[in-house]
CSV table of C-alpha atoms and ligand atoms in Angstrom, one decimal:
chain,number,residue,atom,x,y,z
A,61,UNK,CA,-58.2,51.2,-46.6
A,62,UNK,CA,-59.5,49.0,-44.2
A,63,UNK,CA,-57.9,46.2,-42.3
A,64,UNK,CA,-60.7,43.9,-43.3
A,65,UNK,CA,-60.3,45.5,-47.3
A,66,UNK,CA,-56.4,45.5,-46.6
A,67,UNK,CA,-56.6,41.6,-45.7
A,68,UNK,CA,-59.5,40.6,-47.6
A,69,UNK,CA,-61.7,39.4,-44.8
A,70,UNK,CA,-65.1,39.1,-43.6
A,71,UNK,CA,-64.5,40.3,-40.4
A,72,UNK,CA,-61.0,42.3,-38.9
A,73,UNK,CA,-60.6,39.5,-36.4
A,74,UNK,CA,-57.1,38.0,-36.0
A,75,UNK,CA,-57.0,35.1,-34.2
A,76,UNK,CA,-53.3,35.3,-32.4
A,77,UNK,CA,-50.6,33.4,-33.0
A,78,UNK,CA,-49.8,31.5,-30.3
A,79,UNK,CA,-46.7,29.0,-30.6
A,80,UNK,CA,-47.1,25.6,-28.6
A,81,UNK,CA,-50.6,25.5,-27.5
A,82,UNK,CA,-51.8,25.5,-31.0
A,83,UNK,CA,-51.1,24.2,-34.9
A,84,UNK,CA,-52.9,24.7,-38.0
A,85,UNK,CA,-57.0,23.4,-36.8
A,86,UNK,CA,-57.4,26.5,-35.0
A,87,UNK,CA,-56.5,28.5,-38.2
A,88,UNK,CA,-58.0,26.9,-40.2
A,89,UNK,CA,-61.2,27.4,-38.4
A,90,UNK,CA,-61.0,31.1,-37.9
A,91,UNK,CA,-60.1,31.5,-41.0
A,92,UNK,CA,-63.2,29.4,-42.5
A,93,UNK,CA,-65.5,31.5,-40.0
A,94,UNK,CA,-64.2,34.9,-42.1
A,95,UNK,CA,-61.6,36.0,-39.0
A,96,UNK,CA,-57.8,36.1,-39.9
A,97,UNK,CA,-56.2,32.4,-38.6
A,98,UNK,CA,-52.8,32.2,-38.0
A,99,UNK,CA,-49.9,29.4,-37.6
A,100,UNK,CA,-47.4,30.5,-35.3
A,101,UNK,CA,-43.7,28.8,-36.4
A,102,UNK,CA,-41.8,30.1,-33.5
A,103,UNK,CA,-41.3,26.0,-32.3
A,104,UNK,CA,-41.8,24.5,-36.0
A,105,UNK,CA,-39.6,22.8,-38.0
A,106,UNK,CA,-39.6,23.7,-41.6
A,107,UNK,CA,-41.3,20.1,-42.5
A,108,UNK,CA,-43.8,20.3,-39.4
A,109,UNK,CA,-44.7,23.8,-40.5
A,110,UNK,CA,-45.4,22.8,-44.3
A,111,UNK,CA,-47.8,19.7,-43.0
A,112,UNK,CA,-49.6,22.4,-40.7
A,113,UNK,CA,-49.9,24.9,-44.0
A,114,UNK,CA,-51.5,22.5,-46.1
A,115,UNK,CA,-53.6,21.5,-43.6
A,116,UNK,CA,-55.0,24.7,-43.5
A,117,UNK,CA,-55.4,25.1,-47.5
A,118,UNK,CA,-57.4,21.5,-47.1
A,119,UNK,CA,-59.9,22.8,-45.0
A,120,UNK,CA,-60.1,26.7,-46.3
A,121,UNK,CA,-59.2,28.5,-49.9
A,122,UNK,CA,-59.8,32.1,-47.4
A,123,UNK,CA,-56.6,34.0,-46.1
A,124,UNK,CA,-54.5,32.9,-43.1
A,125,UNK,CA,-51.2,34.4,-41.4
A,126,UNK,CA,-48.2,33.1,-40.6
A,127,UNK,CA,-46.1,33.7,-38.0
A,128,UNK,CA,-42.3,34.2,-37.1
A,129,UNK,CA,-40.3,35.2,-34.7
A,130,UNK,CA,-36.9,37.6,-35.4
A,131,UNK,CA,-34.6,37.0,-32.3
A,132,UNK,CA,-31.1,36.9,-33.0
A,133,UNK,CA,-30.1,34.0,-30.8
A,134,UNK,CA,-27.7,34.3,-28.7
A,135,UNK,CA,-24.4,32.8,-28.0
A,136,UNK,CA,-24.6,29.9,-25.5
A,137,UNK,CA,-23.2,31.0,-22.2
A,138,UNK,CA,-22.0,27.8,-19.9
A,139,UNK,CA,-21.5,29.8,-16.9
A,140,UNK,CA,-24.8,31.5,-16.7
A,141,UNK,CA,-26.1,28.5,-17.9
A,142,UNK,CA,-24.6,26.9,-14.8
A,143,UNK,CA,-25.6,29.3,-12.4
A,144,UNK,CA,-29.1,29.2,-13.1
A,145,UNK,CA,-29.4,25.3,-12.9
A,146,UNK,CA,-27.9,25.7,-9.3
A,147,UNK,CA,-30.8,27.9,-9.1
A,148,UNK,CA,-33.3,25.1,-9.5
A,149,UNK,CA,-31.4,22.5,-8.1
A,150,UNK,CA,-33.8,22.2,-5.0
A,151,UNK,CA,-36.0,21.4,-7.6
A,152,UNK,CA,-34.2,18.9,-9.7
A,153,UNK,CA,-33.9,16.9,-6.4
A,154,UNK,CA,-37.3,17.6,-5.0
A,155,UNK,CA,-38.5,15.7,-9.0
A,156,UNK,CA,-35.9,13.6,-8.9
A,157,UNK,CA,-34.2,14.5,-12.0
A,158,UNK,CA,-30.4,14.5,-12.8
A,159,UNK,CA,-29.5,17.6,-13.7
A,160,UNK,CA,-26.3,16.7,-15.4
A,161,UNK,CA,-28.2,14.5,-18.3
A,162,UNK,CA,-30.6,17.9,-19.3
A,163,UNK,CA,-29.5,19.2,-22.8
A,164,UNK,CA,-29.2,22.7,-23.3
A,165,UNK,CA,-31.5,23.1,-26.3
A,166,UNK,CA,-33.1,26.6,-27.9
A,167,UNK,CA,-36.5,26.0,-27.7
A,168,UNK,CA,-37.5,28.5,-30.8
A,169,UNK,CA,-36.0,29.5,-33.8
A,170,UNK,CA,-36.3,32.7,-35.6
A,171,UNK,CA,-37.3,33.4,-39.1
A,172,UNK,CA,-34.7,32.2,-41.9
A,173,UNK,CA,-33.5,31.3,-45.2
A,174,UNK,CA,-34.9,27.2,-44.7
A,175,UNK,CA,-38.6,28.8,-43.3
A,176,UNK,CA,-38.8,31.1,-46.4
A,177,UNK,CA,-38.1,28.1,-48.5
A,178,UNK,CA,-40.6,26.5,-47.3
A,179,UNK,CA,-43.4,28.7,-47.1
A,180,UNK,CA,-42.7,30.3,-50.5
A,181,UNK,CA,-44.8,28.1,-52.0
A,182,UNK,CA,-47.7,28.7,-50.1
A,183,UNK,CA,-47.8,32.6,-50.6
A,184,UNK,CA,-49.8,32.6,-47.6
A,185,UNK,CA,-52.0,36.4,-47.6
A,186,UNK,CA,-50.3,37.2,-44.9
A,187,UNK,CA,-46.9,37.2,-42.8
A,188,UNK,CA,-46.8,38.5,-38.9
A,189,UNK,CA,-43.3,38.8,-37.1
A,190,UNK,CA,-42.7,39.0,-33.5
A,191,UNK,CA,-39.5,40.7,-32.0
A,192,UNK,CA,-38.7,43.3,-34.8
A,193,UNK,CA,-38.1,42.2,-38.6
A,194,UNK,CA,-36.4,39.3,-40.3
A,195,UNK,CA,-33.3,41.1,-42.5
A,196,UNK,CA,-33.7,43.2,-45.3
A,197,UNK,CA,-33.4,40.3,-47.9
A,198,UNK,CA,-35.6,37.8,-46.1
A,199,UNK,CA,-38.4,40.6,-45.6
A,200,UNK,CA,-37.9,41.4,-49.6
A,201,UNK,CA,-38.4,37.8,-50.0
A,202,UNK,CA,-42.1,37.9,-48.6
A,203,UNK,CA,-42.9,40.8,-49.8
A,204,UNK,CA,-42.2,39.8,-53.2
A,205,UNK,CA,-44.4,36.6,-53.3
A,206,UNK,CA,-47.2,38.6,-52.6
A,207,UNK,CA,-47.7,38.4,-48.9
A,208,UNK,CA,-49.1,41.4,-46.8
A,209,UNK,CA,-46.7,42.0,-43.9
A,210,UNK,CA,-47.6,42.7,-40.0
A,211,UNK,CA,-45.5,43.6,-37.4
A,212,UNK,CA,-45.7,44.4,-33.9
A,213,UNK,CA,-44.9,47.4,-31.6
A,214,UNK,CA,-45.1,47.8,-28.1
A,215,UNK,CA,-44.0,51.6,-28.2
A,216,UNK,CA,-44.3,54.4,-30.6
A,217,UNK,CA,-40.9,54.3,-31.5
A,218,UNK,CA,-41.5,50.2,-32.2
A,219,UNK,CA,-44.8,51.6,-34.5
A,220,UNK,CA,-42.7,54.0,-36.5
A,221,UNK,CA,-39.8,51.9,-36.7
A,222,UNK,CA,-41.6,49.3,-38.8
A,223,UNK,CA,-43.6,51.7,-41.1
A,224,UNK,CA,-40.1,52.9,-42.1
A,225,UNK,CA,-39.4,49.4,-42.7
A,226,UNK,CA,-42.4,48.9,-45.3
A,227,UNK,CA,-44.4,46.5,-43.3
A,228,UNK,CA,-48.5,46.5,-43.9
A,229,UNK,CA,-50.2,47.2,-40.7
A,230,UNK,CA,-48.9,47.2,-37.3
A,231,UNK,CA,-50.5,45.5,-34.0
A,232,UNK,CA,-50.2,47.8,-31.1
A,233,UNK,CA,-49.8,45.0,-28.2
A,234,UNK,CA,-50.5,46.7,-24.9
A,235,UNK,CA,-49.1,44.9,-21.8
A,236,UNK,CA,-51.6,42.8,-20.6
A,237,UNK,CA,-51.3,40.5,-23.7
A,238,UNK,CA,-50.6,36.9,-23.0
A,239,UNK,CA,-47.3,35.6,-24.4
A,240,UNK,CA,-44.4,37.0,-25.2
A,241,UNK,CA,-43.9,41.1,-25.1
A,242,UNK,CA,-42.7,41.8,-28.9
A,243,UNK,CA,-40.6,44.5,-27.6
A,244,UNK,CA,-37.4,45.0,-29.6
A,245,UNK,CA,-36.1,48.6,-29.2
A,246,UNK,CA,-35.9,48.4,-25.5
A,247,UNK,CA,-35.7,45.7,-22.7
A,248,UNK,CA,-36.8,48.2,-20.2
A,249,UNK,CA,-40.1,47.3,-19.0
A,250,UNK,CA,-40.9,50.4,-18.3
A,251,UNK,CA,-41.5,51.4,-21.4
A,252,UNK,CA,-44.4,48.6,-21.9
A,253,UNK,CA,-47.8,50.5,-21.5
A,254,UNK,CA,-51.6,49.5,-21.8
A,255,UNK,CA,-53.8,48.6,-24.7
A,256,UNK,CA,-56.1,52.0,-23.8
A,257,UNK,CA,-53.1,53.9,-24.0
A,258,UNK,CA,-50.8,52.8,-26.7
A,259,UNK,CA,-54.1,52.1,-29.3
A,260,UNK,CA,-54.6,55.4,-29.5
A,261,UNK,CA,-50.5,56.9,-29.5
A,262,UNK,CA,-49.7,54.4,-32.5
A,263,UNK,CA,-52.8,55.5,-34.2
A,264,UNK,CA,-51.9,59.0,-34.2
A,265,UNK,CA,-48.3,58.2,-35.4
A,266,UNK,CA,-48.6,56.2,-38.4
A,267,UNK,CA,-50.6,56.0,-41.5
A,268,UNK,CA,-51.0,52.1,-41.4
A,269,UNK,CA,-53.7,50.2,-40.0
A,270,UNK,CA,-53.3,49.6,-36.3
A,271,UNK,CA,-54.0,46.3,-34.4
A,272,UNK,CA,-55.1,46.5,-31.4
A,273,UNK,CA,-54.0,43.5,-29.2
A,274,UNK,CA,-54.1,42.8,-25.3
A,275,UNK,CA,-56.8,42.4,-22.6
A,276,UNK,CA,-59.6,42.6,-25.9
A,277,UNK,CA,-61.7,39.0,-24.3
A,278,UNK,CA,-65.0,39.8,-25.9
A,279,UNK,CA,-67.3,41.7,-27.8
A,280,UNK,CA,-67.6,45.3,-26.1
A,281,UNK,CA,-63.8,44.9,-26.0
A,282,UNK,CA,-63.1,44.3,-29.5
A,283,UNK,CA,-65.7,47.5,-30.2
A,284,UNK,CA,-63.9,49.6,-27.8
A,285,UNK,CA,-60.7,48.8,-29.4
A,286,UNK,CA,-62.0,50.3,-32.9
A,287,UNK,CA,-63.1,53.3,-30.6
A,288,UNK,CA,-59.6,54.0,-29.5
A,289,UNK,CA,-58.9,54.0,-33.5
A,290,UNK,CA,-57.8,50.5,-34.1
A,291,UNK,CA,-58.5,48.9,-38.0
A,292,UNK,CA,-58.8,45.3,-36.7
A,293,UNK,CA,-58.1,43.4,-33.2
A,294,UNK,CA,-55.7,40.1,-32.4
A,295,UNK,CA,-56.9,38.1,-29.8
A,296,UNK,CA,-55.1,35.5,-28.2
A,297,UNK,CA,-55.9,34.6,-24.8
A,298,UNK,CA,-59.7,34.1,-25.2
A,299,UNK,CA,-59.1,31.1,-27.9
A,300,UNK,CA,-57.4,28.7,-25.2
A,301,UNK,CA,-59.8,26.5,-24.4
A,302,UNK,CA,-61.2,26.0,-27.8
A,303,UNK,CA,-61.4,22.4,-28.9
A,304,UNK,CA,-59.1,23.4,-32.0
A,305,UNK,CA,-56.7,24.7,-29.6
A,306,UNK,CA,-53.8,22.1,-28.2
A,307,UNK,CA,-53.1,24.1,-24.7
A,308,UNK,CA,-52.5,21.2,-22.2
A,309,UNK,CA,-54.9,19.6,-19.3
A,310,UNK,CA,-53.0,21.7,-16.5
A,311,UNK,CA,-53.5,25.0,-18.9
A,312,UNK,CA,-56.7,24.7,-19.1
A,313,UNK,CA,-57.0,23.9,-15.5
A,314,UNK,CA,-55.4,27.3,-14.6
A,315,UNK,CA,-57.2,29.5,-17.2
A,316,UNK,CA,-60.7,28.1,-15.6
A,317,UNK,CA,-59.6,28.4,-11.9
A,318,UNK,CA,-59.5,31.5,-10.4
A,319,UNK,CA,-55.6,31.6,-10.6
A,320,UNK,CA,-56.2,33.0,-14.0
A,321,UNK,CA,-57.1,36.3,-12.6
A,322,UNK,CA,-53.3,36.7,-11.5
A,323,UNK,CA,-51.2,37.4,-14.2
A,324,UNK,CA,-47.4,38.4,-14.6
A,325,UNK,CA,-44.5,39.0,-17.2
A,326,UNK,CA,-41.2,36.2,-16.3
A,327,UNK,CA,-38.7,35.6,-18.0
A,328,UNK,CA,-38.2,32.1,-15.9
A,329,UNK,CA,-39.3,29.6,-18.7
A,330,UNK,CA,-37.7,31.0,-22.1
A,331,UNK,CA,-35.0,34.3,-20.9
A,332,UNK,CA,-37.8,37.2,-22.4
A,333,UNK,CA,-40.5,38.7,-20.5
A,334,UNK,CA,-44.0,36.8,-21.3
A,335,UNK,CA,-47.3,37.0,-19.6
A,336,UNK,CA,-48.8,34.0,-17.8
A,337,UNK,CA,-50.8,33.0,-15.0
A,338,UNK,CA,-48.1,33.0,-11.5
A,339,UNK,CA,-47.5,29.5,-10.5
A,340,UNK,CA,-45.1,27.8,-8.1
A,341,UNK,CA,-41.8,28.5,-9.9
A,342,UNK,CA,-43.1,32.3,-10.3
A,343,UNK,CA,-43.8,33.1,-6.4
A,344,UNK,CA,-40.3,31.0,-5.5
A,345,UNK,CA,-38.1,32.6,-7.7
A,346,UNK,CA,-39.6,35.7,-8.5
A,347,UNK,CA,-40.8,36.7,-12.3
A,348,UNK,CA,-38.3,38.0,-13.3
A,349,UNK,CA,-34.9,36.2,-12.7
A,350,UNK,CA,-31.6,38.0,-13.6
A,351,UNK,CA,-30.0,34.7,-13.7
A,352,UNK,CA,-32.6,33.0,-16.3
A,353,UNK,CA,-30.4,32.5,-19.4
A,354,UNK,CA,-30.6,34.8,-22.6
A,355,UNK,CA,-34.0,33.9,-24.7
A,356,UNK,CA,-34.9,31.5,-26.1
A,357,UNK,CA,-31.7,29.3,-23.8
A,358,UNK,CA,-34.1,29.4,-20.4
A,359,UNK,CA,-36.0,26.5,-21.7
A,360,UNK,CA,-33.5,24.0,-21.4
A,361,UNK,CA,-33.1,24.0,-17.5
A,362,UNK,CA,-37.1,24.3,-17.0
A,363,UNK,CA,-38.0,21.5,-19.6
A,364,UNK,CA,-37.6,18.6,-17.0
A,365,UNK,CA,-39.4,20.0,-14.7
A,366,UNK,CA,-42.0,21.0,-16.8
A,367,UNK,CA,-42.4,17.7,-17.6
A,368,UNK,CA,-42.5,15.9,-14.6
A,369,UNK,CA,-44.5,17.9,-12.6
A,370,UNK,CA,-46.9,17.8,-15.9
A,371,UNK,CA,-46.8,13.8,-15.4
A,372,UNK,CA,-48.3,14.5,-11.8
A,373,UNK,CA,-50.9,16.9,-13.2
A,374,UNK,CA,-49.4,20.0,-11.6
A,375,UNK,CA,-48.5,23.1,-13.5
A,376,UNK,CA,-45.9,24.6,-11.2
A,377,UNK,CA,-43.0,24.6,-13.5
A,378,UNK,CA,-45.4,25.2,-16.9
A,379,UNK,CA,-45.3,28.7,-19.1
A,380,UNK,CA,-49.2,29.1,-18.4
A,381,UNK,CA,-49.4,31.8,-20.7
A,382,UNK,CA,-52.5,34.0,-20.5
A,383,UNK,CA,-53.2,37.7,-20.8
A,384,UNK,CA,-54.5,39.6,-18.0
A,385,UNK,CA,-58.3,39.2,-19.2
A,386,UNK,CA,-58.6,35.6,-19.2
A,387,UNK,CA,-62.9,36.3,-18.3
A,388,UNK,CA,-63.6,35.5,-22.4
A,389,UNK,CA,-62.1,31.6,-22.7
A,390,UNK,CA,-64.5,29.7,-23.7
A,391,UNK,CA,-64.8,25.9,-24.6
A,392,UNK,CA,-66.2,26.4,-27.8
A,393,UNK,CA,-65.5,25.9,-31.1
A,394,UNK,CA,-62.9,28.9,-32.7
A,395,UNK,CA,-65.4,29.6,-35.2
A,396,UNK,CA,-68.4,30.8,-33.3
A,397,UNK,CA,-65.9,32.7,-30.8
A,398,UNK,CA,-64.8,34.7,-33.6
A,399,UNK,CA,-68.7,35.6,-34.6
A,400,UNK,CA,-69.1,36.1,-31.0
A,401,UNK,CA,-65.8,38.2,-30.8
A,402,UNK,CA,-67.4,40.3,-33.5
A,403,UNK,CA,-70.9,40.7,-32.4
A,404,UNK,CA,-70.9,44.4,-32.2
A,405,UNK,CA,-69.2,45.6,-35.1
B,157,LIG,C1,-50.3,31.2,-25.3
B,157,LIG,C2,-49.8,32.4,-26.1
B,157,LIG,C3,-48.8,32.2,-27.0
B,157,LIG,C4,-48.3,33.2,-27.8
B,157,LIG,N1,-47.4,33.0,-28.8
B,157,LIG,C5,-47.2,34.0,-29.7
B,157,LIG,C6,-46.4,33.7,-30.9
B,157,LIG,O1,-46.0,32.6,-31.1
B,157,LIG,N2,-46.2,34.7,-31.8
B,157,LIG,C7,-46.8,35.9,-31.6
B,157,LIG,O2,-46.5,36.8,-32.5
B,157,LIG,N3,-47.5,36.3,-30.5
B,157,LIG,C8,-47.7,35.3,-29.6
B,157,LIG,N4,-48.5,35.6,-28.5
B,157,LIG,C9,-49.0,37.0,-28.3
B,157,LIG,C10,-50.2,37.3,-29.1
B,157,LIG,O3,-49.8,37.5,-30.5
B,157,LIG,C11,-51.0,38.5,-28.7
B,157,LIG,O4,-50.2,39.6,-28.5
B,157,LIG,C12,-51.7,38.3,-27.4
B,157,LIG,O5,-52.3,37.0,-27.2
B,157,LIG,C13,-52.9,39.3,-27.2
B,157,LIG,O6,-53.3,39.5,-25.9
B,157,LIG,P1,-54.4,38.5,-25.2
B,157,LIG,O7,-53.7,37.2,-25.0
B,157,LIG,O8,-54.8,39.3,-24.0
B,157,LIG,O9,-55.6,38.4,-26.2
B,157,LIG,C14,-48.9,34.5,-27.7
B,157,LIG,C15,-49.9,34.7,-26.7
B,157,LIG,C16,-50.4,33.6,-25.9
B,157,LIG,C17,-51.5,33.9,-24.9
């Protein structure tokens, strides 16, 4: 079976999920155009997430995904905590912000009891999880309400992992996605390879629909990807600057400049490795930090700064999350990207 059979869509287009620079309008509208939409929850309340949902059911009866992350948080650590603020003190007092009034604060929440509440209702046709799987009950949970389940590797051993685990179909994200690597077996980088090559590895070692995601910005992309043997694509990166998206003014800025063409994985703004455009913070302090606290506690300490510098129109202390292949954003709307996306299918 198909992806687009499996899903019961027009086209094997998902539109990524892409927590903070978008809510339920970009969905909505890929979905409508006969793509897959999906409403990442990662920074959603229970109550925020429900208004987004049925704002997508308003605008569309066609399916959507929603998405979760599985982290298990991690216990707050005050002297790595403190070590990393001295870290950026030059920075506090460059912005003029008093370190000792910033709250600690987790900045994303994974999957849980509250969320399935929640979403039960809503049955939505499909379910994507980031970082692994929820827990046994929790994944019965959605499975039994009907939803199709997606989960994503970033090895083999991620790809087979989650077919023993029942999911649906699994997105293969290579390493120049935007965002955060979904890598959950391993923390060693190492082990994070292209789309070209892992497409074709997780193909040949599951029986589930692969989905091929990182790097894919336009059509011949999207066609090469079902070359390598992938059922269906996820794009993220290219949907940025649409209207429907809510990526900020500085954003925006970077993906148009030529800045977007230099790309790295950090772990400066959240504790885990994500892709996004190298800024101020980035070249300082390096990428990768082994003093950045344990995800998701690294947002805390840059939130201020973020903030500030934000204020000023600068985007030096900003996650300004892009894939390496930032050449297919365009300001248009979502749903004639996604016809555009799938021109050559
Ligand atoms: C701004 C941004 C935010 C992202 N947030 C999420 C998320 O909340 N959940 C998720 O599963 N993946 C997230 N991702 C990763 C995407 O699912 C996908 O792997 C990636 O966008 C594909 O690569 P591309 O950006 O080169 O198209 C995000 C990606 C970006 C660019």
């Amino acid at each position: 079976m198909n992806l687009a059979q499996l899903l019961d869509l027009e086209l094997p287009i998902i539109q990524a999920p892409m927590a903070g620079v978008q809510l339920g309008a970009l969905a909505a509208a890929v979905s409508g155009a006969g793509g897959l939409g999906s409403l990442p929850c990662a920074m959603l309340t229970p109550e925020a997430m429900v208004k987004e949902l049925e704002l997508i059911r308003s605008f569309t009866a066609k399916p959507f995904n929603v998405n979760f992350f599985c982290h298990v948080p991690p216990e707050p650590d005050a002297a790595r905590e403190a070590a990393w603020r001295r870290e950026l003190a030059p920075y506090y007092s460059e912005l003029g912000i008093d370190a000792e009034k910033i709250p600690g604060g987790a900045g994303r929440a994974p999957f849980s009891a509250g969320a399935a509440d929640a979403l039960e209702r809503f049955r939505p046709a499909v379910v994507s999880f980031h970082f692994g799987l929820p827990s046994r009950e929790l994944l019965a949970r959605v499975k039994g309400w009907g939803s199709k389940v997606i989960g994503c590797a970033t090895t083999v051993d991620e790809a087979r992992w989650l077919e023993e685990r029942g999911v649906d179909a699994i997105i293969a994200q290579g390493v120049e996605a935007g965002g955060h690597r979904g890598n959950f077996l391993s923390d060693d980088l190492t082990t994070q390879v292209s789309t070209l090559a892992l497409v074709p590895q997780v193909a040949a070692a599951v029986k589930l629909p692969v989905i091929a995601a990182g790097g894919i910005a336009d059509a011949q992309g999207v066609a090469a990807a079902m070359a390598l043997g992938a059922a269906g694509v996820q794009v993220g990166t290219a949907y940025l600057l649409c209207a429907e998206a809510t990526t900020s003014l500085v954003h925006r800025a970077a993906l148009k400049s030529d800045a977007a063409r230099h790309t790295a994985l950090t772990n400066l703004f959240t504790g885990r490795p994500a892709r996004g455009i190298v800024n101020r913070v980035m070249r300082e302090r390096g990428p990768i930090h082994p003093a950045a606290p344990r995800f998701p506690l690294a947002t805390g300490a840059m939130a201020p700064l973020r903030a500030k510098a934000e204020a000023q129109g600068s985007g030096d202390f900003s996650p300004l999350w892009s894939g390496q292949n930032a050449s297919g954003c365009r300001e248009i709307p979502a749903a004639e990207l996604t016809r555009q996306l799938s021109a050559r299918l």
